GROMACS .gro file of C-alpha atoms in nm:
model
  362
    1UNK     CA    1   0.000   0.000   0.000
    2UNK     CA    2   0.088   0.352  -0.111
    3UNK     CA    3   0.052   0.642   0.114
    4UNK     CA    4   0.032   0.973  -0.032
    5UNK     CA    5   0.081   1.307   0.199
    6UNK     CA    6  -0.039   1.620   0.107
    7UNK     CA    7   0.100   1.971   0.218
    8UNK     CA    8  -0.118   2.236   0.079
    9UNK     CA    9  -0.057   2.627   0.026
   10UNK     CA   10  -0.252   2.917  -0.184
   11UNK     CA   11  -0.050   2.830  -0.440
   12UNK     CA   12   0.138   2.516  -0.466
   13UNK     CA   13   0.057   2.162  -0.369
   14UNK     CA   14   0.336   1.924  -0.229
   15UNK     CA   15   0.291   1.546  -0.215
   16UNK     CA   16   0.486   1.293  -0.073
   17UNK     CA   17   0.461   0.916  -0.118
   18UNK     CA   18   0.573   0.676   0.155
   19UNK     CA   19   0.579   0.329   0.188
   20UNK     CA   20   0.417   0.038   0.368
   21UNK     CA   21   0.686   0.120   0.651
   22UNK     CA   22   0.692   0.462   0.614
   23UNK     CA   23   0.975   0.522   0.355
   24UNK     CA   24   0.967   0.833   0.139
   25UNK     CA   25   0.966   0.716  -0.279
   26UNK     CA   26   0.873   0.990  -0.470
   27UNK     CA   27   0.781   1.367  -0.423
   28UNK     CA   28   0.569   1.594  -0.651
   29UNK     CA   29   0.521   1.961  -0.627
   30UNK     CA   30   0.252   2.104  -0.867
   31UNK     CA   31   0.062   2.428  -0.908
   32UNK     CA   32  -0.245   2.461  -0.681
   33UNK     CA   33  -0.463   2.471  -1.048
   34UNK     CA   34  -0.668   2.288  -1.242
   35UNK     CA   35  -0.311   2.169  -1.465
   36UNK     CA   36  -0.160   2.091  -1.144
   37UNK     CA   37  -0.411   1.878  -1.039
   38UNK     CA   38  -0.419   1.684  -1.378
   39UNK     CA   39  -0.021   1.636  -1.323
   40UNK     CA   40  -0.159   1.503  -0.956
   41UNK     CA   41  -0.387   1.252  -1.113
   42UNK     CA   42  -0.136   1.123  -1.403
   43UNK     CA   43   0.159   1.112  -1.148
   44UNK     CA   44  -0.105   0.863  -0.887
   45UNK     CA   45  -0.128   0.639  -1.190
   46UNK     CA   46   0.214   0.475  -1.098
   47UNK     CA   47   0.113   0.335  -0.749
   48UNK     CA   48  -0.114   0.100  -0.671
   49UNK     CA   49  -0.371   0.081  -0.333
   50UNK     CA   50  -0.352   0.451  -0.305
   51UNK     CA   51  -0.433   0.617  -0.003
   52UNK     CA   52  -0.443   1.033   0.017
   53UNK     CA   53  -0.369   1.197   0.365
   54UNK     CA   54  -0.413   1.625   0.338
   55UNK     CA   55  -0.375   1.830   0.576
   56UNK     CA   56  -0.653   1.918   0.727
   57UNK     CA   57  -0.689   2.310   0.537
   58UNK     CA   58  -0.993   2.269   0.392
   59UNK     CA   59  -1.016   2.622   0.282
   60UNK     CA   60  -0.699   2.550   0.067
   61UNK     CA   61  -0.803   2.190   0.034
   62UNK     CA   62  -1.208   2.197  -0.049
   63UNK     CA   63  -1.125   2.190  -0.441
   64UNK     CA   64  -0.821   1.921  -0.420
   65UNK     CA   65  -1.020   1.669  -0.230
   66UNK     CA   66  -1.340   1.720  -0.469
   67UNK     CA   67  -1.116   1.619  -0.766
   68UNK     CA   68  -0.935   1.332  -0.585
   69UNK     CA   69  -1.296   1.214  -0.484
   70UNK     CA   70  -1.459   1.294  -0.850
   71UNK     CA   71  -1.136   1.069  -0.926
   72UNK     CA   72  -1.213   0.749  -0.719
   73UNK     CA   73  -0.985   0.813  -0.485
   74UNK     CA   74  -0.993   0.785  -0.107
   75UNK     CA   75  -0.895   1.041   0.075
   76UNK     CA   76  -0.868   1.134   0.504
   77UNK     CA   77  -0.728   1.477   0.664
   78UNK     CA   78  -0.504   1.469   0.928
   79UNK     CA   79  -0.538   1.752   1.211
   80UNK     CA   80  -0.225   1.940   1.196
   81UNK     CA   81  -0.133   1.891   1.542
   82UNK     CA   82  -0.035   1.550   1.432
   83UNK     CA   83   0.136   1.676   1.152
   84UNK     CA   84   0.381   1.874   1.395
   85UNK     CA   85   0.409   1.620   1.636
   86UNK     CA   86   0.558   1.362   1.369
   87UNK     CA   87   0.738   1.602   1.207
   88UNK     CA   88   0.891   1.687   1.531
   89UNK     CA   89   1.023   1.337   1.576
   90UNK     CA   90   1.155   1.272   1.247
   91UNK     CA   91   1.493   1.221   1.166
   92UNK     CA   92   1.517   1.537   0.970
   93UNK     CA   93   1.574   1.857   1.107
   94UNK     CA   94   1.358   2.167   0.977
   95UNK     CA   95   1.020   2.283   0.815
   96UNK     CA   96   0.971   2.207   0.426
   97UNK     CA   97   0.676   2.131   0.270
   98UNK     CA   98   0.825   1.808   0.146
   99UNK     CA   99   0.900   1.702   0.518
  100UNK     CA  100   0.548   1.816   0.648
  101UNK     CA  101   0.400   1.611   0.322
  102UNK     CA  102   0.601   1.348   0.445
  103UNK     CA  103   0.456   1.401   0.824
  104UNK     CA  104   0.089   1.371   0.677
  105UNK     CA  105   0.135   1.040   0.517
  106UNK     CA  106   0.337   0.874   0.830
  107UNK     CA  107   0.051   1.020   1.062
  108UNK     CA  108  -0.207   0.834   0.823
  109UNK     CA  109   0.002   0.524   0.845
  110UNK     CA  110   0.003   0.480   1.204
  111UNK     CA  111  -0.359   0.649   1.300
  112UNK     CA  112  -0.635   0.439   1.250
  113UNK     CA  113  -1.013   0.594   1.195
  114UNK     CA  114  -0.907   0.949   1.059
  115UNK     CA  115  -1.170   1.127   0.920
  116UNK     CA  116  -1.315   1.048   0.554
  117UNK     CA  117  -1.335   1.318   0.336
  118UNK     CA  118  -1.617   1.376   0.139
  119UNK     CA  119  -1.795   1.644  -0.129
  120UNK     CA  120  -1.981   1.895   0.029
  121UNK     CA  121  -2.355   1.888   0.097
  122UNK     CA  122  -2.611   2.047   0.305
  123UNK     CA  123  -2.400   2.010   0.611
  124UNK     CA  124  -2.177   2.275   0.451
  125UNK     CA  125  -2.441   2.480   0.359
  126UNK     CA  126  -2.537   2.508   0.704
  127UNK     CA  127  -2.198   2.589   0.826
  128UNK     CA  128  -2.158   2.837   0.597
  129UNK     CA  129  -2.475   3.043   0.654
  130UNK     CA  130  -2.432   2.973   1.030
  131UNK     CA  131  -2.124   3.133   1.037
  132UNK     CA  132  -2.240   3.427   0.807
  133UNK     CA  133  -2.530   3.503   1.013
  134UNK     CA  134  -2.291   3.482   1.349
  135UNK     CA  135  -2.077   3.743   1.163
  136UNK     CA  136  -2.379   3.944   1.002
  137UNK     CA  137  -2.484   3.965   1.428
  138UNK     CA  138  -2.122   4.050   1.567
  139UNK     CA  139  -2.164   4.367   1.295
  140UNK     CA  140  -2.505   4.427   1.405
  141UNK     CA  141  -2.402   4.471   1.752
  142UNK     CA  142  -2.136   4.675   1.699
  143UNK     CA  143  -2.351   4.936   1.558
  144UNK     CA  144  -2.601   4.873   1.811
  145UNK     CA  145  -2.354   5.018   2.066
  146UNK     CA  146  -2.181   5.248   1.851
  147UNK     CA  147  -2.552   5.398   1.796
  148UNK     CA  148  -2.669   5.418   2.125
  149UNK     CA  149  -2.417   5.692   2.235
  150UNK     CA  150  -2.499   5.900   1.949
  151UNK     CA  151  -2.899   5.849   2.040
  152UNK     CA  152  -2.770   5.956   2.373
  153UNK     CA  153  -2.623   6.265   2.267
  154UNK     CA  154  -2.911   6.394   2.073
  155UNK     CA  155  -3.221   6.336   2.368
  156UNK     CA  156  -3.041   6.215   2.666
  157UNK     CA  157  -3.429   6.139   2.781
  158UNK     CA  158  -3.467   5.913   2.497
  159UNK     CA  159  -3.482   5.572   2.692
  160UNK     CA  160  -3.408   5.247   2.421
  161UNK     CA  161  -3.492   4.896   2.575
  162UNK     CA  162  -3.208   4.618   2.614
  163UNK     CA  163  -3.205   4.432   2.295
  164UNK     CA  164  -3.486   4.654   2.143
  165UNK     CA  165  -3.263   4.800   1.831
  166UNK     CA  166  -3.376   4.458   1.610
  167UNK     CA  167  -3.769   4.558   1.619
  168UNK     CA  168  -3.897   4.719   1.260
  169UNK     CA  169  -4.137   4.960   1.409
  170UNK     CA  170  -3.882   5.098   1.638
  171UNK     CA  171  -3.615   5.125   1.385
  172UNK     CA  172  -3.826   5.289   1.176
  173UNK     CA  173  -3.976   5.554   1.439
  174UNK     CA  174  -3.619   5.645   1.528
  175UNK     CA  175  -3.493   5.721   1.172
  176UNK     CA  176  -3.808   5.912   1.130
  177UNK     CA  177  -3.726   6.109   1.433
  178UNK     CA  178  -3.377   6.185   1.361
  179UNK     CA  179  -3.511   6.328   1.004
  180UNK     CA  180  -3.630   6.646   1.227
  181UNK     CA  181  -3.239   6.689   1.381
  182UNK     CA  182  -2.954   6.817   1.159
  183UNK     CA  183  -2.587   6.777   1.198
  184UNK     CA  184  -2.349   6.509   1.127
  185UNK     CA  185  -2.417   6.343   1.444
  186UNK     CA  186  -2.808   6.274   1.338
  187UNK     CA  187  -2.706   6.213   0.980
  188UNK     CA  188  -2.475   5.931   1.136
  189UNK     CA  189  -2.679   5.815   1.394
  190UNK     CA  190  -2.929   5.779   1.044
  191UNK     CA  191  -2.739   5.589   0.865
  192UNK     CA  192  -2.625   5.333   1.128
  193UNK     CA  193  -2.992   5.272   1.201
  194UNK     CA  194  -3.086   5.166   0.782
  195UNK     CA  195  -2.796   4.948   0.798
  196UNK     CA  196  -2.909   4.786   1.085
  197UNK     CA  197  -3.245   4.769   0.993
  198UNK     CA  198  -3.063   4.564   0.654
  199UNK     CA  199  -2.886   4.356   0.870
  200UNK     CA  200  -3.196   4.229   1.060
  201UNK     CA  201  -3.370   4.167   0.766
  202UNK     CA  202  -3.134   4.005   0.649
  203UNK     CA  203  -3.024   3.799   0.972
  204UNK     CA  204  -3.392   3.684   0.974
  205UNK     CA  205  -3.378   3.559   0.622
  206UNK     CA  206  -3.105   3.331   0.689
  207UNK     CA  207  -3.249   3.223   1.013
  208UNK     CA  208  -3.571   3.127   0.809
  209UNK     CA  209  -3.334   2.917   0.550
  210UNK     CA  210  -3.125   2.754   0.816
  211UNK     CA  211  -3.457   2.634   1.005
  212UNK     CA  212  -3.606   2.464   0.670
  213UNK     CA  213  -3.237   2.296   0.643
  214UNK     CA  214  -3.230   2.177   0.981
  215UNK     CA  215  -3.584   2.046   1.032
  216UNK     CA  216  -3.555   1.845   0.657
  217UNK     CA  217  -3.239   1.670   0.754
  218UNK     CA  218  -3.210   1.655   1.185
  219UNK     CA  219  -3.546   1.653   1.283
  220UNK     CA  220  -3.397   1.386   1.580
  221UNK     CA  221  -3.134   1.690   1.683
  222UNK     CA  222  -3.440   1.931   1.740
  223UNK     CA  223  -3.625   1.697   1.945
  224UNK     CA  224  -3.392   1.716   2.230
  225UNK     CA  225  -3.513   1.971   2.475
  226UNK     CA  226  -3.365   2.303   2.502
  227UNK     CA  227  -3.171   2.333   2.154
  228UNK     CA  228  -3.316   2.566   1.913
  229UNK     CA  229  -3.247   2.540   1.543
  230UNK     CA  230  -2.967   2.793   1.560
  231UNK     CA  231  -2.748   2.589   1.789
  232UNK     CA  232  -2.872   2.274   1.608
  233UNK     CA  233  -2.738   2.423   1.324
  234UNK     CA  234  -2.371   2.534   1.513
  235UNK     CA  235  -2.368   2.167   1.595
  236UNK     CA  236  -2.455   2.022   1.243
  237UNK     CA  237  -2.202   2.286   1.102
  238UNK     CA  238  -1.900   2.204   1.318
  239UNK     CA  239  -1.934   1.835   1.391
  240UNK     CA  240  -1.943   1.788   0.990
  241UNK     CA  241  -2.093   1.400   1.035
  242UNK     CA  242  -2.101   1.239   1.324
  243UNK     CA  243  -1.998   0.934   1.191
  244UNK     CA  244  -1.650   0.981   1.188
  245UNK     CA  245  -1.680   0.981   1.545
  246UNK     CA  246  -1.654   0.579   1.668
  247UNK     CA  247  -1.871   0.661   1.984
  248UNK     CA  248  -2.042   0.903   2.214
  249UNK     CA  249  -1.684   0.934   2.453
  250UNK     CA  250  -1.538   1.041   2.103
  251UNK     CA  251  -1.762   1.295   2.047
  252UNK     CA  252  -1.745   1.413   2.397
  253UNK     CA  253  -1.384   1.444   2.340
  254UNK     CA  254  -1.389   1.662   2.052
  255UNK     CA  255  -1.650   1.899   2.167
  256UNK     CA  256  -1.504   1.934   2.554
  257UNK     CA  257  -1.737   1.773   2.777
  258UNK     CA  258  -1.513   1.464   2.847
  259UNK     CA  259  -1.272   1.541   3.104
  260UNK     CA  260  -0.941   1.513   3.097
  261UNK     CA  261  -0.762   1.181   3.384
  262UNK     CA  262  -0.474   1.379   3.632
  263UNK     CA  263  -0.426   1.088   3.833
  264UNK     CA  264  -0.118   0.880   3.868
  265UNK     CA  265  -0.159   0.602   4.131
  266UNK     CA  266  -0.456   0.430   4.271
  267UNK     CA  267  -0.713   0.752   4.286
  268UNK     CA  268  -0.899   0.838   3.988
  269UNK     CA  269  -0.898   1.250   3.915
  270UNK     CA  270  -0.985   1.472   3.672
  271UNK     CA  271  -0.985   1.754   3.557
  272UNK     CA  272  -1.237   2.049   3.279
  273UNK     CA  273  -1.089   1.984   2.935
  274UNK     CA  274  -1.043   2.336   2.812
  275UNK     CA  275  -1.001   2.219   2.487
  276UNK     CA  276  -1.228   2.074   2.234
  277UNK     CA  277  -1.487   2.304   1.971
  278UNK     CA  278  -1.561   2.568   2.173
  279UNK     CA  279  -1.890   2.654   1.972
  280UNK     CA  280  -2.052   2.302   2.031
  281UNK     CA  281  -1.925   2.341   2.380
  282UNK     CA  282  -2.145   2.663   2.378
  283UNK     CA  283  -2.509   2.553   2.216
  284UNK     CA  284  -2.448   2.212   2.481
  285UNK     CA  285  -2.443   2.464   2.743
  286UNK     CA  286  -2.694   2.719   2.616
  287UNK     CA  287  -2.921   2.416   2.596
  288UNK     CA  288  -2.835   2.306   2.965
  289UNK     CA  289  -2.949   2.599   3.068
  290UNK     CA  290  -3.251   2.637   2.873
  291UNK     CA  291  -3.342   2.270   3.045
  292UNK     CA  292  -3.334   2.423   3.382
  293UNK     CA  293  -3.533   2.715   3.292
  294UNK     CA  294  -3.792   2.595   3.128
  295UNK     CA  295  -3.823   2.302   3.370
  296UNK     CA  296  -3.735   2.019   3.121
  297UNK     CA  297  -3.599   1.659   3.121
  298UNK     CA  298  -3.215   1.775   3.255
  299UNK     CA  299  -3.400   1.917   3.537
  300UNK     CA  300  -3.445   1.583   3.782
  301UNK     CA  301  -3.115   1.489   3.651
  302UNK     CA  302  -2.935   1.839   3.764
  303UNK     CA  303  -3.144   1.830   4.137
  304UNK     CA  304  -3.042   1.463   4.198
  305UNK     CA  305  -2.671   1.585   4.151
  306UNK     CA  306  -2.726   1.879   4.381
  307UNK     CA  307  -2.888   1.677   4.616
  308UNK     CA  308  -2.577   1.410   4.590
  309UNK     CA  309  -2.322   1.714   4.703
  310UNK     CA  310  -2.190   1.856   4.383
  311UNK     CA  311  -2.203   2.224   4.318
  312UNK     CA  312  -2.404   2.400   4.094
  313UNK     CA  313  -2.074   2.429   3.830
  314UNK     CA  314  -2.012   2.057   3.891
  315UNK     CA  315  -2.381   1.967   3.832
  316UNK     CA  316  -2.467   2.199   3.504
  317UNK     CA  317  -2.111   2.020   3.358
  318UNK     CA  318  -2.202   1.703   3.402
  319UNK     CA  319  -2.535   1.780   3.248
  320UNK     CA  320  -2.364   1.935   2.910
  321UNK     CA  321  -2.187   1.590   2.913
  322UNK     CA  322  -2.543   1.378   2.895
  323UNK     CA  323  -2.666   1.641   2.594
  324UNK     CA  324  -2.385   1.577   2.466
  325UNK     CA  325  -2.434   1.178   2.417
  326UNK     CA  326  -2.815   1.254   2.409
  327UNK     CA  327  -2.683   1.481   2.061
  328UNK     CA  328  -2.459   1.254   1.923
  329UNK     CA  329  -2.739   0.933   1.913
  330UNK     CA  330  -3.009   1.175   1.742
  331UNK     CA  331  -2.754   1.318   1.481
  332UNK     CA  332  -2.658   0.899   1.444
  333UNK     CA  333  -3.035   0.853   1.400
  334UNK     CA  334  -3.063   1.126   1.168
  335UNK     CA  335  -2.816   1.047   0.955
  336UNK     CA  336  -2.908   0.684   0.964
  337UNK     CA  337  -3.304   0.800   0.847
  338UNK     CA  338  -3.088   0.976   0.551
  339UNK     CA  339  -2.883   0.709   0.442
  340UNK     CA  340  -3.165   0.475   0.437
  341UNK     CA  341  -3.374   0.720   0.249
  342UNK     CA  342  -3.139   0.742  -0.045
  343UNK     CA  343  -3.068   0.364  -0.091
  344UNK     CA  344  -3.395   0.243  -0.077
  345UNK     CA  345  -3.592   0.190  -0.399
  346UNK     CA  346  -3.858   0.400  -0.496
  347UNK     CA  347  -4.214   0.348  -0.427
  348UNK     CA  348  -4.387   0.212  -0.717
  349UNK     CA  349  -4.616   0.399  -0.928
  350UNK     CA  350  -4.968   0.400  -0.876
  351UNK     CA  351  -5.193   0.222  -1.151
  352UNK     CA  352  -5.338   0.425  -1.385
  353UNK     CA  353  -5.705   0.407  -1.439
  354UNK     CA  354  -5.809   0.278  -1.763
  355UNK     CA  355  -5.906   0.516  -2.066
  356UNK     CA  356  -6.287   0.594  -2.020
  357UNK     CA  357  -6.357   0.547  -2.354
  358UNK     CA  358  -6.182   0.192  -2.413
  359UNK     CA  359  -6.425   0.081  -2.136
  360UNK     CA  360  -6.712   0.218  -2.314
  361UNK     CA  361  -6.576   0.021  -2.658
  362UNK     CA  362  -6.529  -0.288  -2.478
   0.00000   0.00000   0.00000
């Protein structure tokens, strides 16, 4: 078996092949275009039982790995903390991009179960407006505050509600009132309003599109209490299939609620993982919360803790950790519902009733 690494750039592609055992054969550099990657697939024609490790870059990788895949082959990322940590015990000293291609393909050689590439979907479309609409709301509230001391200086009696500059009819009523003040402050304060007023409408709009996403692929993910579509959506967006994940400690593991052993000896410790995706971290938690507030399922399950002695900060953890399995079965469920929706067959037709008039000939 052939492994190839791949160190990618904006502009140039590296790749490495290695050995059964780990021994470098043959290196390639190309152009990162569409006539280096023809040179990539001609030059994988000379090895046989191919498998392609990249960096995990998919910003610089998205259009490599399509055309590997288009091209039959099989290809898995490796996280480029693994990378380094090979590199850095490799016989040879420095950064290249031939040595970190070389890195790539050793790490896919000796790590079993790294994830699968595949072509994009509606999981990335989700990501992608999730993350727009975070960053369309981080602008939005920027104004918001820049606004509010200009609003200030105009009517210092003018009194504007906590989270009450994303309402139309309010928006609107303060534009209109700043029409009867002149001066570049007003004409300011103006304009930062009708932008905002865009970006809510706009916000809203991809809310709306994310919710018909999420509740036509994960309608398992929204029946767990306490997570709205928008943090179904972080989750969909950043786990990018659960499958890859071989259980529910996995998944715990990459999104932070697994804790981290500090023992040496006979006692068992640990210790808060600080690590992990911070953003799943975050909708696990927003949901905990939302469970105690509203009363839900999490709520017996957070009081029994309490009741056993742990604090507050202990209890609401160890809470996140149980949405966190309770996500990753209904994602598995969802995307098992999916998978057996596109490979089964077809209902068959319904019979067509016969022609009127043949019945009235016969």
């Amino acid at each position: 078996m052939t492994v190839i690494g791949i160190d990618a750039h904006k502009n140039w592609r590296t790749l490495v092949a290695v050995d059964e055992v780990g021994k470098r054969i043959d290196v390639l550099t190309v152009e990162a275009r569409a006539a280096g990657h023809q040179k990539i697939m001609a030059w994988l024609e000379q090895f046989d039982g191919v498998c392609i490790a990249v960096e995990d870059c998919r910003h610089l990788t998205r259009r490599l790995e399509a055309d590997l895949l288009d091209a039959g082959h099989k290809v898995v990322r490796v996280h480029t903390r693994l990378m380094a940590g090979m590199r850095r015990s490799g016989r040879e000293l420095g950064k290249s991009d031939p040595i970190d291609a070389e890195a790539v393909a050793r790490v896919a050689l000796r790590e079993d179960d790294l994830p699968t590439a595949e072509l994009p979907g509606p999981v990335r479309e989700i990501k992608l407006l999730s993350d727009h609409r975070r960053s369309l709301v981080s602008r939005r509230t920027a104004m918001q505050s820049k606004v509010r001391w200009f609003l200030h200086e105009i009517d210092p009696e003018l009194q504007i509600p906590s989270r009450a500059l994303r309402r139309y009819h309010l928006l609107d009523e303060l534009i209109a009132r700043l029409y009867e003040h002149t001066g570049a402050v007003a004409e300011i304060a103006r304009d930062l309003l009708e932008d905002i007023r865009t970006l809510t409408r706009r916000i809203n709009e991809i809310e709306s599109r994310l919710t018909k996403l999420v509740r036509a692929d994960h309608p398992r993910l929204l029946e767990v209490p306490g997570l709205g579509v928008l943090g179904a959506a972080t989750i969909i967006g950043e786990t990018a299939g659960v499958r890859r994940f071989k259980s529910k400690d996995a998944f715990a593991r990459f999104n932070g609620t697994a804790p981290i052993p500090v023992w040496s000896g006979n006692k068992v410790r640990v210790r808060l993982s600080r690590g992990g995706n911070r953003r799943i971290n975050t909708a696990l938690h927003m949901a905990a919360v939302t469970q105690l507030r509203l009363g839900a399922e999490g709520t017996a399950y957070y009081d029994k803790l309490i009741a056993s002695g742990k604090t507050r900060t202990e209890a609401l953890r160890l809470l996140r950790r149980r949405l966190s399995d309770r996500v990753f079965a209904a994602m598995r469920a969802d995307e098992t519902r999916a998978v057996l929706d596109a490979t089964s067959p077809p209902p068959p037709a319904a019979p067509q009733a016969p022609n009127a008039a043949l019945q009235t000939a016969a």
